Coordinates of C-alpha atoms in Angstrom, one line a residue:
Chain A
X1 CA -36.3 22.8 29.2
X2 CA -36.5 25.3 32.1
X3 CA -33.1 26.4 32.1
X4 CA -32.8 30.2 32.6
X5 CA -30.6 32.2 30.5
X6 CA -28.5 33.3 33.6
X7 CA -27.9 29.8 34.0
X8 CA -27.0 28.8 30.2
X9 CA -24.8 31.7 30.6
X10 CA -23.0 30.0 33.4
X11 CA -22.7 26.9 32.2
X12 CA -21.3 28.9 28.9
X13 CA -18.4 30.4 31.0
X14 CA -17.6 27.2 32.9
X15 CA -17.7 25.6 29.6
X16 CA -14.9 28.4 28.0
X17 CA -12.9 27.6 30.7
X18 CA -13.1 23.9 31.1
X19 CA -12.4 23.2 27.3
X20 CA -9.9 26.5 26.8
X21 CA -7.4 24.1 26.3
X22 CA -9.1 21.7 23.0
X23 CA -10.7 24.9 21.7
X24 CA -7.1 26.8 21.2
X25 CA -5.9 23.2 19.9
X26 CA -8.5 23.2 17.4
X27 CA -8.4 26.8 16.8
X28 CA -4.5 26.7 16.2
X29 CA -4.6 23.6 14.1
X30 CA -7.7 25.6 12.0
X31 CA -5.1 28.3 11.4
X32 CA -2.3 26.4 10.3
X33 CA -4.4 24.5 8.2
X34 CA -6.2 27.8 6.3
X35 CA -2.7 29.0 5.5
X36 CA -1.2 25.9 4.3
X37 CA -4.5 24.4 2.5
X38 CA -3.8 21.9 -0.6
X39 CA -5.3 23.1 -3.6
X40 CA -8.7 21.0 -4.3
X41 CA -7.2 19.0 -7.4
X42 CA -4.1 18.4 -5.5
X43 CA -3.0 14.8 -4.8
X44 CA -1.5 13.6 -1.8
X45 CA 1.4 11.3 -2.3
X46 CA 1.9 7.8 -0.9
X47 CA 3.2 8.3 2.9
X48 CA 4.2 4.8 2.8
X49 CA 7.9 3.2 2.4
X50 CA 6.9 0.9 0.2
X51 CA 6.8 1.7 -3.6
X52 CA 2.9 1.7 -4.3
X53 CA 0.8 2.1 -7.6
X54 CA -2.4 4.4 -7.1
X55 CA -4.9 1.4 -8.8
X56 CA -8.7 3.4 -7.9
X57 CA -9.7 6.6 -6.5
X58 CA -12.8 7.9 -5.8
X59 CA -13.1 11.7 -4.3
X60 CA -10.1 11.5 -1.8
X61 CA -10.7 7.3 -1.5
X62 CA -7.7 5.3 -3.0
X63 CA -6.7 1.7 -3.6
X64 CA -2.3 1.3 -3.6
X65 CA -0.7 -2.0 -5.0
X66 CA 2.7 -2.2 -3.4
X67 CA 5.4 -3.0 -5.9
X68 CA 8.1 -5.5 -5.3
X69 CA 10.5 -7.9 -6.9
X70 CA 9.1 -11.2 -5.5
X71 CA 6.6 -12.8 -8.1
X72 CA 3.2 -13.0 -6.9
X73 CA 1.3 -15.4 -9.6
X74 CA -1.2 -18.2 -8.0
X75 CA -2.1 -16.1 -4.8
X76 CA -5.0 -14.6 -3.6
X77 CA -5.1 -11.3 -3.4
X78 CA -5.1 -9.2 -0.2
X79 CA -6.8 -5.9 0.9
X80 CA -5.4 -4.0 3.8
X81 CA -8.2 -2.6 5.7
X82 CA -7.2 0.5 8.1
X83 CA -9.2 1.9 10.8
X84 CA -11.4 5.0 10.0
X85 CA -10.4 7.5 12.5
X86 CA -6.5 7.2 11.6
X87 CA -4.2 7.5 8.4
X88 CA -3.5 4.4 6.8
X89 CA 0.3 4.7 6.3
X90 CA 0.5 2.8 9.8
X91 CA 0.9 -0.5 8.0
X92 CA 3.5 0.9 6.0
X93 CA 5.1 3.2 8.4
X94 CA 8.7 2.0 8.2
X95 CA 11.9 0.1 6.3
X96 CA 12.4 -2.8 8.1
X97 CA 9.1 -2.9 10.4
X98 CA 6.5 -2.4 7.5
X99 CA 3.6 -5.4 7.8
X100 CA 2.8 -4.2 3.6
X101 CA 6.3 -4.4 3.0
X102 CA 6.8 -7.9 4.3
X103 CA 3.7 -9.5 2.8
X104 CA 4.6 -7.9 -0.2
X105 CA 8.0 -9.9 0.3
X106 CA 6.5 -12.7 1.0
X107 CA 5.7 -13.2 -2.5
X108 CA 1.6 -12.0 -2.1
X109 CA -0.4 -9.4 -4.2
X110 CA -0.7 -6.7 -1.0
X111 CA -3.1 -4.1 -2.1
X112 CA -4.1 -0.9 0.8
X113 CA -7.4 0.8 1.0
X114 CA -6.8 4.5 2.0
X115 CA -9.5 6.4 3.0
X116 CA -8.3 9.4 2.3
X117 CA -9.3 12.7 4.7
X118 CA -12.9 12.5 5.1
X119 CA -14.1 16.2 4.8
X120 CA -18.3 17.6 4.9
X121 CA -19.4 15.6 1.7
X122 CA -19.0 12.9 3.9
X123 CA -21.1 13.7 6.8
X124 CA -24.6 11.7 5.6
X125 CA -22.7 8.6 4.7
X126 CA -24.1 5.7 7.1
X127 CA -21.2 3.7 8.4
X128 CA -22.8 0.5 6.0
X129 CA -21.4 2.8 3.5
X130 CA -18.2 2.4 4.3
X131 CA -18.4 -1.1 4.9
X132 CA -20.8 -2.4 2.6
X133 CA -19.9 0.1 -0.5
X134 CA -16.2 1.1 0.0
X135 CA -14.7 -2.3 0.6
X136 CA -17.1 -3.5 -2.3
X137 CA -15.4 -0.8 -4.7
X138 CA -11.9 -1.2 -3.8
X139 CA -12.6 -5.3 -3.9
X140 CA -13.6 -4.9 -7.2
X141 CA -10.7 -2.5 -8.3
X142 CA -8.3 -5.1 -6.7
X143 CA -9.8 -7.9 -8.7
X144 CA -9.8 -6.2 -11.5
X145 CA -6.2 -5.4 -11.3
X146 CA -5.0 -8.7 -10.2
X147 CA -7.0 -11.1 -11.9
X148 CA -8.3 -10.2 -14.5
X149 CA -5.0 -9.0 -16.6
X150 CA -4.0 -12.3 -15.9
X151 CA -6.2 -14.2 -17.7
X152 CA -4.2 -17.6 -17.3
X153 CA -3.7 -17.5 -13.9
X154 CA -4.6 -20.7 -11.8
X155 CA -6.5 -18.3 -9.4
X156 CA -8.8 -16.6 -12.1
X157 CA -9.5 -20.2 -13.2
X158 CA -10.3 -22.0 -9.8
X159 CA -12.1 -19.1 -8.0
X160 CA -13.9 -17.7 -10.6
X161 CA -11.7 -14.1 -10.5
X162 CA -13.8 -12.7 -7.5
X163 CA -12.0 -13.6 -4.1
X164 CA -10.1 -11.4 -2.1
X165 CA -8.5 -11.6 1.3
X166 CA -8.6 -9.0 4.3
X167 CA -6.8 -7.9 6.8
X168 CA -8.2 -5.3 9.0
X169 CA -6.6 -3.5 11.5
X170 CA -8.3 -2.1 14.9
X171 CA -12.0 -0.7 13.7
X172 CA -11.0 -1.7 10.1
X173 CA -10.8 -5.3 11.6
X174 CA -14.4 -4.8 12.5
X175 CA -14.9 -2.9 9.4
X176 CA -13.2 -6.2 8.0
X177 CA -15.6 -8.6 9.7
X178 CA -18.6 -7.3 9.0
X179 CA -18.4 -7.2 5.2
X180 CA -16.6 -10.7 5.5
X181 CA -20.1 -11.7 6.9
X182 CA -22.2 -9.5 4.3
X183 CA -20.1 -11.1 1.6
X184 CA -18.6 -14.9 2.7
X185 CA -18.8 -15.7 -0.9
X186 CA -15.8 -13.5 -1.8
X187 CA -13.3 -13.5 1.0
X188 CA -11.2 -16.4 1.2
X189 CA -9.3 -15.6 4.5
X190 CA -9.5 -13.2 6.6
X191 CA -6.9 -11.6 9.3
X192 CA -7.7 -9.6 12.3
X193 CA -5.5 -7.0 14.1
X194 CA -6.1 -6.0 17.4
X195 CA -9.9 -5.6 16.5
X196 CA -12.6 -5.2 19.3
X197 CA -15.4 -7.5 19.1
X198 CA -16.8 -7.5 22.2
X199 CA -17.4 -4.0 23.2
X200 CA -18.5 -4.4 27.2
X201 CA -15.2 -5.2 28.3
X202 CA -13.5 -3.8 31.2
X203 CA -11.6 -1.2 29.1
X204 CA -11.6 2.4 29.3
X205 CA -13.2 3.1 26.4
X206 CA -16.0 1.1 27.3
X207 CA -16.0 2.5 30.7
X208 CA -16.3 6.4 29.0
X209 CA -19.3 5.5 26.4
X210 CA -21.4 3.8 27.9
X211 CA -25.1 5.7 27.4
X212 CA -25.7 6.8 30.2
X213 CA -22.5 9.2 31.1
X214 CA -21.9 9.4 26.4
X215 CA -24.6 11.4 24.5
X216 CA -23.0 10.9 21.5
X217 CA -26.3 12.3 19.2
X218 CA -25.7 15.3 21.0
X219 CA -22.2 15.6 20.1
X220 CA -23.0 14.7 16.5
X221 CA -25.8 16.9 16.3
X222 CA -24.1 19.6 17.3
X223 CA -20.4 19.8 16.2
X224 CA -21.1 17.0 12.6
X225 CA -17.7 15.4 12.3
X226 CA -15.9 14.3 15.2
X227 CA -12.9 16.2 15.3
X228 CA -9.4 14.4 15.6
X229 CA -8.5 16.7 18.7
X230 CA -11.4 15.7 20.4
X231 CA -10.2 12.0 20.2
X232 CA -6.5 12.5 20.2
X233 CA -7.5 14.0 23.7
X234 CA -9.6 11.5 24.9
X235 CA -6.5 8.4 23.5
X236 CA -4.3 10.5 25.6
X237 CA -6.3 10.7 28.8
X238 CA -6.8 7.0 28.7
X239 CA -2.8 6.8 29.4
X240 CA -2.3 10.6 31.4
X241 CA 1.3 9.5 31.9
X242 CA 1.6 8.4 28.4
X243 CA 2.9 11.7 27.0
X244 CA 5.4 12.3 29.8
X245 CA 6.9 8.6 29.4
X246 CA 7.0 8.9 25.8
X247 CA 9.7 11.9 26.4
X248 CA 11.2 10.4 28.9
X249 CA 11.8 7.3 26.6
X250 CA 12.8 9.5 23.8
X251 CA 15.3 11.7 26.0
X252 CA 16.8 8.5 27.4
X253 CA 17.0 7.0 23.7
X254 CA 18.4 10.0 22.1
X255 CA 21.7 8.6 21.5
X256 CA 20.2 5.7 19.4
X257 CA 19.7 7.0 15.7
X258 CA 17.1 3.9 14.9
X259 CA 14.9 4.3 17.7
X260 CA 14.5 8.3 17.1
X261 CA 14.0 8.0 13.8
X262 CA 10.9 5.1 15.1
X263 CA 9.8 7.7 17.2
X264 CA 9.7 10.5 14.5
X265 CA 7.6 8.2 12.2
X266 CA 5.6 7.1 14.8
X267 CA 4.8 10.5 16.5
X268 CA 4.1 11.6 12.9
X269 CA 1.6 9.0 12.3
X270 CA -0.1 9.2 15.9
X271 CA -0.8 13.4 15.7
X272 CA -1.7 12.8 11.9
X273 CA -5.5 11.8 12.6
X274 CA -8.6 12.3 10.0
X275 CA -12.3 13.5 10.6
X276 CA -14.7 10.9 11.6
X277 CA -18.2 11.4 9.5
X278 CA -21.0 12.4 11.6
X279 CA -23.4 9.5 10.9
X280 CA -20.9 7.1 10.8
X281 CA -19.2 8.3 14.1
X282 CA -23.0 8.1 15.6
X283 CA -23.8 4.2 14.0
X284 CA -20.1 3.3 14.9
X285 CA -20.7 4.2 18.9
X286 CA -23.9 3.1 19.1
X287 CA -23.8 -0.4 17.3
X288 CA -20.8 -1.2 19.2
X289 CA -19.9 0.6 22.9
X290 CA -23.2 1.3 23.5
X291 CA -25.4 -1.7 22.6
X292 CA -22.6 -4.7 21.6
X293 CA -24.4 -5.4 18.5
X294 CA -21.9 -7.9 17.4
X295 CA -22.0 -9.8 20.6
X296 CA -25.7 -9.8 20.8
X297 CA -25.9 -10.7 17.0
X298 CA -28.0 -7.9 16.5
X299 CA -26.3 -5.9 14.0
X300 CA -28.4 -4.2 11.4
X301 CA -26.1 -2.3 8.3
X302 CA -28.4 0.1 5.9
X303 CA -31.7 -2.7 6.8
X304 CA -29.7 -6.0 6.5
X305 CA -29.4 -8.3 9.1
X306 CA -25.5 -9.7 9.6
X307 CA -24.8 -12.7 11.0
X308 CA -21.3 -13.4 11.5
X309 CA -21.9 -17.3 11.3
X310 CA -22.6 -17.0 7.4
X311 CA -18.7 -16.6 7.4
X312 CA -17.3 -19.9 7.4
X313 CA -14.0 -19.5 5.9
X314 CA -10.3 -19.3 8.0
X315 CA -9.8 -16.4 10.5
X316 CA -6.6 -15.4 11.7
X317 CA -7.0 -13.2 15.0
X318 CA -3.9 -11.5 16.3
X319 CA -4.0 -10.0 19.8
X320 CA -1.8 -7.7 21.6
X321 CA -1.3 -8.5 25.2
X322 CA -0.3 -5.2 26.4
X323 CA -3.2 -3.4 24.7
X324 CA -5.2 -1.0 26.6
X325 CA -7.4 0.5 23.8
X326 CA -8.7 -3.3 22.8
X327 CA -8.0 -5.1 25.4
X328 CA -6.9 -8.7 24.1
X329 CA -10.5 -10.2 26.1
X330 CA -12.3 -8.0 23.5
X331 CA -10.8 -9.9 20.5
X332 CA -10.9 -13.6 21.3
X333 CA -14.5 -13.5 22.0
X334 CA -14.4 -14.1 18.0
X335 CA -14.1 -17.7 18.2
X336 CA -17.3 -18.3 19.2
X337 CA -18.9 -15.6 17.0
X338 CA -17.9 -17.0 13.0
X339 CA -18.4 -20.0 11.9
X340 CA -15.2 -20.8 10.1
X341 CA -12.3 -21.8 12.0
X342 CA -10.1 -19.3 14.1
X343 CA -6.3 -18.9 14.5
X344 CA -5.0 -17.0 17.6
X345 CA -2.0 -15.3 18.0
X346 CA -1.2 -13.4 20.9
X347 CA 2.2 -11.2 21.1
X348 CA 3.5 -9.4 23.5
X349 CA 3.0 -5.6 22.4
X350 CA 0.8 -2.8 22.5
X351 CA -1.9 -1.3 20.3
X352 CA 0.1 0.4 17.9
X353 CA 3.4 -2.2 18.5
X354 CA 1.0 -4.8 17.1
X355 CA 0.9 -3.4 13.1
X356 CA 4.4 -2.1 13.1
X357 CA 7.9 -2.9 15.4
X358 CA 10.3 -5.4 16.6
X359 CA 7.6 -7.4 17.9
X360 CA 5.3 -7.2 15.3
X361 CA 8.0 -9.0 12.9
X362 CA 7.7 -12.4 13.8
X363 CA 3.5 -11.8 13.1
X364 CA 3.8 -10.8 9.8
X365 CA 5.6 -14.2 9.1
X366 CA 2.2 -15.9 10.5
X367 CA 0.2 -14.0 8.3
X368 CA 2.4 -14.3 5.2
X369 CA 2.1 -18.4 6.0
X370 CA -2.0 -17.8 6.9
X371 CA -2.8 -16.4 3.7
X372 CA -0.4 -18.5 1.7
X373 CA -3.0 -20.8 2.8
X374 CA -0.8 -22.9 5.1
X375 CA -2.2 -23.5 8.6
X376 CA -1.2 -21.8 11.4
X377 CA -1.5 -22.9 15.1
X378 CA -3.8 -21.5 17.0
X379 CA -3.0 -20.2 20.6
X380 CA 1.0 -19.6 19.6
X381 CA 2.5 -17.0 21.6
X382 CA 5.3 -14.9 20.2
X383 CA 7.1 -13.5 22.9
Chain B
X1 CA 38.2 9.0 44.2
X2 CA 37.6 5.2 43.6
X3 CA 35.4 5.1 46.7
X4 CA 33.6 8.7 45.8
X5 CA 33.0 7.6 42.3
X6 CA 31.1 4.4 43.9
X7 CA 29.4 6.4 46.1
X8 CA 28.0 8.6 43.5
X9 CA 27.3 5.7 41.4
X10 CA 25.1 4.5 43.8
X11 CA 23.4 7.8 44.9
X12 CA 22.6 7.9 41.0
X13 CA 21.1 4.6 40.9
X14 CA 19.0 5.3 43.7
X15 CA 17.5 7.9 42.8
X16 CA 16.8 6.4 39.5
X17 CA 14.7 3.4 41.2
X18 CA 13.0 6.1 43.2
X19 CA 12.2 8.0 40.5
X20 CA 11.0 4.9 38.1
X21 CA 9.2 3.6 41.7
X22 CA 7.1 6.9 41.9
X23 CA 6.5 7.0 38.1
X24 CA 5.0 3.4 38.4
X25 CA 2.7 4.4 41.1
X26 CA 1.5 7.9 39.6
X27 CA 0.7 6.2 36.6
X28 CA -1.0 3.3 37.9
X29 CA -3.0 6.2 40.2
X30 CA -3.8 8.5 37.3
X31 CA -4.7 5.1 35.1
X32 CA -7.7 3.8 38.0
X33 CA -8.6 7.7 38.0
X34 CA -9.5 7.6 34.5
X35 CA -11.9 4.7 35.2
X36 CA -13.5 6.1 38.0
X37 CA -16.8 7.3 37.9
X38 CA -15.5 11.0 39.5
X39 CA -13.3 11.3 36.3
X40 CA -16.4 10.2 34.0
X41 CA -18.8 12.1 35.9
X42 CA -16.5 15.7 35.4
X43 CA -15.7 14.5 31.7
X44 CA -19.5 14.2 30.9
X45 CA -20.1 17.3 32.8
X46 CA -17.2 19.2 30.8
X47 CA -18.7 18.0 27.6
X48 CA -22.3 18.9 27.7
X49 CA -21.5 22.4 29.3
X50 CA -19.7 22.6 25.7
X51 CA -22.1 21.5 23.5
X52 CA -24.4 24.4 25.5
X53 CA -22.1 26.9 24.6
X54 CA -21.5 26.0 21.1
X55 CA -25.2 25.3 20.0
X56 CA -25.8 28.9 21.7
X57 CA -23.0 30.3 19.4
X58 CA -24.3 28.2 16.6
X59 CA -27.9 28.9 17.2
X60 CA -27.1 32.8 16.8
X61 CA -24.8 33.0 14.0
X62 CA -27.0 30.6 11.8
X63 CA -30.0 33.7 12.6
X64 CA -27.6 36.3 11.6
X65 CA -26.9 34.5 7.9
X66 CA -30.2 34.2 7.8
X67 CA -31.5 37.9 8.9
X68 CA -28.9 38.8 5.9
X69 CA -29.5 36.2 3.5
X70 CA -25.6 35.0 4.1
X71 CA -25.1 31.3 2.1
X72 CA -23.9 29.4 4.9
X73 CA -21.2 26.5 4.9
X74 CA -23.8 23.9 5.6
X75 CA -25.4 25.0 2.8
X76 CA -22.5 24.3 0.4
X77 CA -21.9 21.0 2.7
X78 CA -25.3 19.6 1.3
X79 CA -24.2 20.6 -1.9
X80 CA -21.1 18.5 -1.7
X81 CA -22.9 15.6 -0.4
X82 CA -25.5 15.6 -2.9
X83 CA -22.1 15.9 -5.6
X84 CA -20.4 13.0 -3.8
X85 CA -23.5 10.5 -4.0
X86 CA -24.0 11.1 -7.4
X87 CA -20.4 10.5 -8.0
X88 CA -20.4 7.3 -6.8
X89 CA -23.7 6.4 -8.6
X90 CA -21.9 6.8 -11.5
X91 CA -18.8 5.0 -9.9
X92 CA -21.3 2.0 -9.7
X93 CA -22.2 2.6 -13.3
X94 CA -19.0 2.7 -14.4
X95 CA -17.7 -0.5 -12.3
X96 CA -21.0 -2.4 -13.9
X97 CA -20.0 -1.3 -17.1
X98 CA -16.5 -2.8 -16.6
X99 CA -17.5 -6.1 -15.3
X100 CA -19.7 -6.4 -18.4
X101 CA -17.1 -5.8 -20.5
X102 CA -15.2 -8.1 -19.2
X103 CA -17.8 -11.2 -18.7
X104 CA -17.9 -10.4 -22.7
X105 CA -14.3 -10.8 -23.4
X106 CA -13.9 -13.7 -21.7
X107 CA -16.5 -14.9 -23.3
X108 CA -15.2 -13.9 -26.7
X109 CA -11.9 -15.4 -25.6
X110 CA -13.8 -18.7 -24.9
X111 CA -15.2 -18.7 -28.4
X112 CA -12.3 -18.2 -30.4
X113 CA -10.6 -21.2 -28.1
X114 CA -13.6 -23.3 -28.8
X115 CA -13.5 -22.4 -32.8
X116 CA -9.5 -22.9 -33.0
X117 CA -10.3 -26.2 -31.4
X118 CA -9.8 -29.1 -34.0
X119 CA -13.5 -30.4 -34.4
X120 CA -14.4 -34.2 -33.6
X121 CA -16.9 -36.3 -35.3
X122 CA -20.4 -37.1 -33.8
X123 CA -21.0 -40.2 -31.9
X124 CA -22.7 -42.2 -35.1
X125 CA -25.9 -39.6 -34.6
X126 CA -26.3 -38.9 -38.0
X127 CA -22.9 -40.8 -39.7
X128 CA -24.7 -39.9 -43.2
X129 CA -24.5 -36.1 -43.3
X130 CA -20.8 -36.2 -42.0
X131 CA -18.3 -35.6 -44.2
X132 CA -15.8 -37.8 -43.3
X133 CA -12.3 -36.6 -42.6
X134 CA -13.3 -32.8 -41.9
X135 CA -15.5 -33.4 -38.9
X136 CA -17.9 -30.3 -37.9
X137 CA -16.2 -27.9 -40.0
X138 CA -16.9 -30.3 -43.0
X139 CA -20.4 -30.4 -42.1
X140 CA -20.7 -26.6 -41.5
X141 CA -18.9 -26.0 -44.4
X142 CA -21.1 -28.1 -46.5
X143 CA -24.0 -26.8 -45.0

């Protein structure tokens, strides 16, 4: 409050020159993105590999079926959940390694909720939007598609045509659980990728946004959206050798046609990030890094108390050993938090490895078996 | 040259392990780094002096537009939002209007089973107004 203006003036220059480099990223990216702007009525096409059917849209929100040969009568439905703050094409990144693909092979209705780019008609939207409201809408869309023009399927007859299953992935796991627990009356099984449950852990992100050293009303209040740079920076700081290694990998892999074209697609999909809505962004950190809500069961979405222990149907929750953005402790707290029985399945990856890659491959069998509705054994390794 | 080539071999090798060794340890330095409360404490630092200099920026420019009546992007970003939650009002309408329509034509669908249904006879309730042979449809169609 007493601050001179000599002194804001100073702390203005050290500023400039402390963030030179994320302001000219910004700036750049600003640029590039004025010349090259979509026209509003413009639709983005499908990223994906897989063939995929555009089934709902609302503003830039979309809801894909994914095509395929295998028939699909007599199984639930499934709604692929991504997280909010990146591009959903990561479960579909790739022939060969695509977790949509291989579902979709595995003979079950795979359906993907795209969030689209999230732009400044977003900004007021509380994150129980997006979790309550979203997943509702596109639920409904995938019933309506899968169900209900099926009239004389055994599914529409035994569950009364509402059930679905999720699978989320990272916050869209969270994303996942929390409407699971809003709504245990229409999700039949749900899988969990990678998705941070308890939020005190000894990771870095938990480290950085903490409330005392993370203001983050300050930063919503005063720049709305978070902007992708801002977190593509701070991802890349968690790892500061992580950039160098990855060129070091790809120059010593150069010679390998299948592993630079994995590196294309994946370098594509990592610099490819999305706004964050301001009040979302702000309810997201402070529900979970700053005061574990879901922990200390004292999450609150748009007034409504959740507990997770009205969820008492099957969870499968897969955990990547090598992940340093949810650290695998974060995950398996779950357990003990729902009260329908939980699956584990560890593998031997990283963050991104877990949704997409050689390793992931012998997962997507486990949750192809999972939400066939055979049981799968908990505490399996997949090395 | 069989030796040399070894010897080279070697001297490549080596340095290879040296490099990875070194690699290793700079990135297991720079990892603690990033935990440590220095690193947080220079981040936060770095951060708020930011948010200074862009509410100053922010602060002046919005006085400007509004010294000469400018129409500001916030401005048209309320706008938008009030658009957007009145599009998915009528999204819910719509999606209500739907699942009705559908309850109804399942239900219609149930009713047309029910009259294609070959009627049976009532359990001796009333065995005098029952026209024998035709069931309920005799007795509907006498009524």
């Amino acid at each position: 409050m007493n601050t001179t203006i000599p002194e804001l003036i100073g702390r203005a220059h050290v500023a400039a020159w402390d963030n030179i480099e994320i302001a000219s990223r910004i700036a750049a990216r600003n640029a590039l993105n004025f010349f090259d702007a979509r026209k509003p009525d413009e639709v983005e096409k499908y990223p994906g590999v897989t063939p995929a059917t555009e089934i709902f849209r609302l503003d830039g929100l979309r809801v894909f079926r994914y095509e395929g040969k295998t028939d699909t009568s007599g199984k639930l439905p499934m709604l692929l959940v991504p997280a909010l703050i990146n591009r959903s094409y990561i479960m579909d990144l790739m022939p060969g390694s695509s977790l949509a693909g291989a579902l979709r092979e595995a003979g079950l209705p795979v359906y993907l909720l795209d969030w689209g780019l999230p732009g400044p008609q977003h900004d007021h939207l509380p994150f129980s939007y997006f979790i309550d409201d979203v997943i509702s809408m596109a639920s409904d869309a995938v019933v309506r598609d899968c169900c209900c023009k099926k009239a004389t399927d055994s599914i529409c007859r035994t569950s009364g045509c509402n059930k679905i299953s999720l699978l989320g992935y990272c916050m869209g796991g969270t994303m996942s659980l929390l409407h699971a627990a809003l709504h245990p009356d229409r999700i039949a099984r749900l899988s969990l990728l990678a998705t941070p449950v308890n939020f005190h852990d000894d990771g870095v992100l938990s480290k950085w946004s903490r409330k005392d050293v993370f203001d983050v009303d300050a930063i919503c209040d005063t720049i709305g959206a978070m902007d992708p740079a801002l977190l593509q920076t701070s991802f890349q700081l968690m790892k500061p050798l992580s950039q160098y290694q990855k060129l070091k990998g790809l120059y010593e892999s150069c010679t390998d046609p299948k592993a630079l074209d994995s590196y294309l697609h994946l370098d594509k999909w990592v610099n490819d990030n999305i706004h964050v809505p301001r009040e979302t962004y702000r309810e997201y950190v402070k529900m979970t890094y700053q005061d574990n809500a879901l922990v200390n069961n004292k999450i609150s979405l748009g007034g409504r108390a959740v507990d997770l222990k009205t969820f008492t149907s099957p969870v499968l929750n897969i955990m990547a050993r090598k992940d340093h953005i949810v650290p695998a402790e974060s995950s398996r707290m779950l357990s003990e938090m729902v009260g329908g029985e939980v699956s584990e399945v560890m593998i031997d990856a990283g963050h991104i490895g877990i949704a997409m890659g050689r390793k992931a491959r012998d997962m997507f069998a486990a949750v192809a078996k999972f939400h066939c509705g055979d049981k799968v054994n908990s505490h399996c390794i997949i090395d | 040259m069989e030796i040399m080539e070894n010897f080279y071999q070697d001297i490549l090798k080596n340095a290879r392990d040296m490099q990875n060794f070194w690699e290793n340890r700079t990135s297991q330095m720079l990892d603690e780094y990033v935990k440590s409360q220095t690193f947080i404490g220079a981040m936060t630092k770095s951060l708020e002096s930011s948010l200074d200099a862009r509410k100053i920026l922010d602060a002046s420019v919005s006085r400007w537009a509004e010294m000469f009546n400018i129409v500001t992007k916030k401005e048209f970003d309320r706008l938008n939002q009030q658009t957007y939650d009145g599009n998915v009002r009528l999204q819910k309408i719509e999606s209500g209007i739907q699942e009705m329509t559908r309850l109804m034509e399942r239900q219609i669908e149930l009713l047309a089973k029910i009259a294609k249904q070959p009627a049976t006879a009532p359990a001796q309730a009333t065995p005098e107004k029952t026209v024998k042979g035709k069931g309920a449809q005799g007795k509907r169609e006498k009524a």
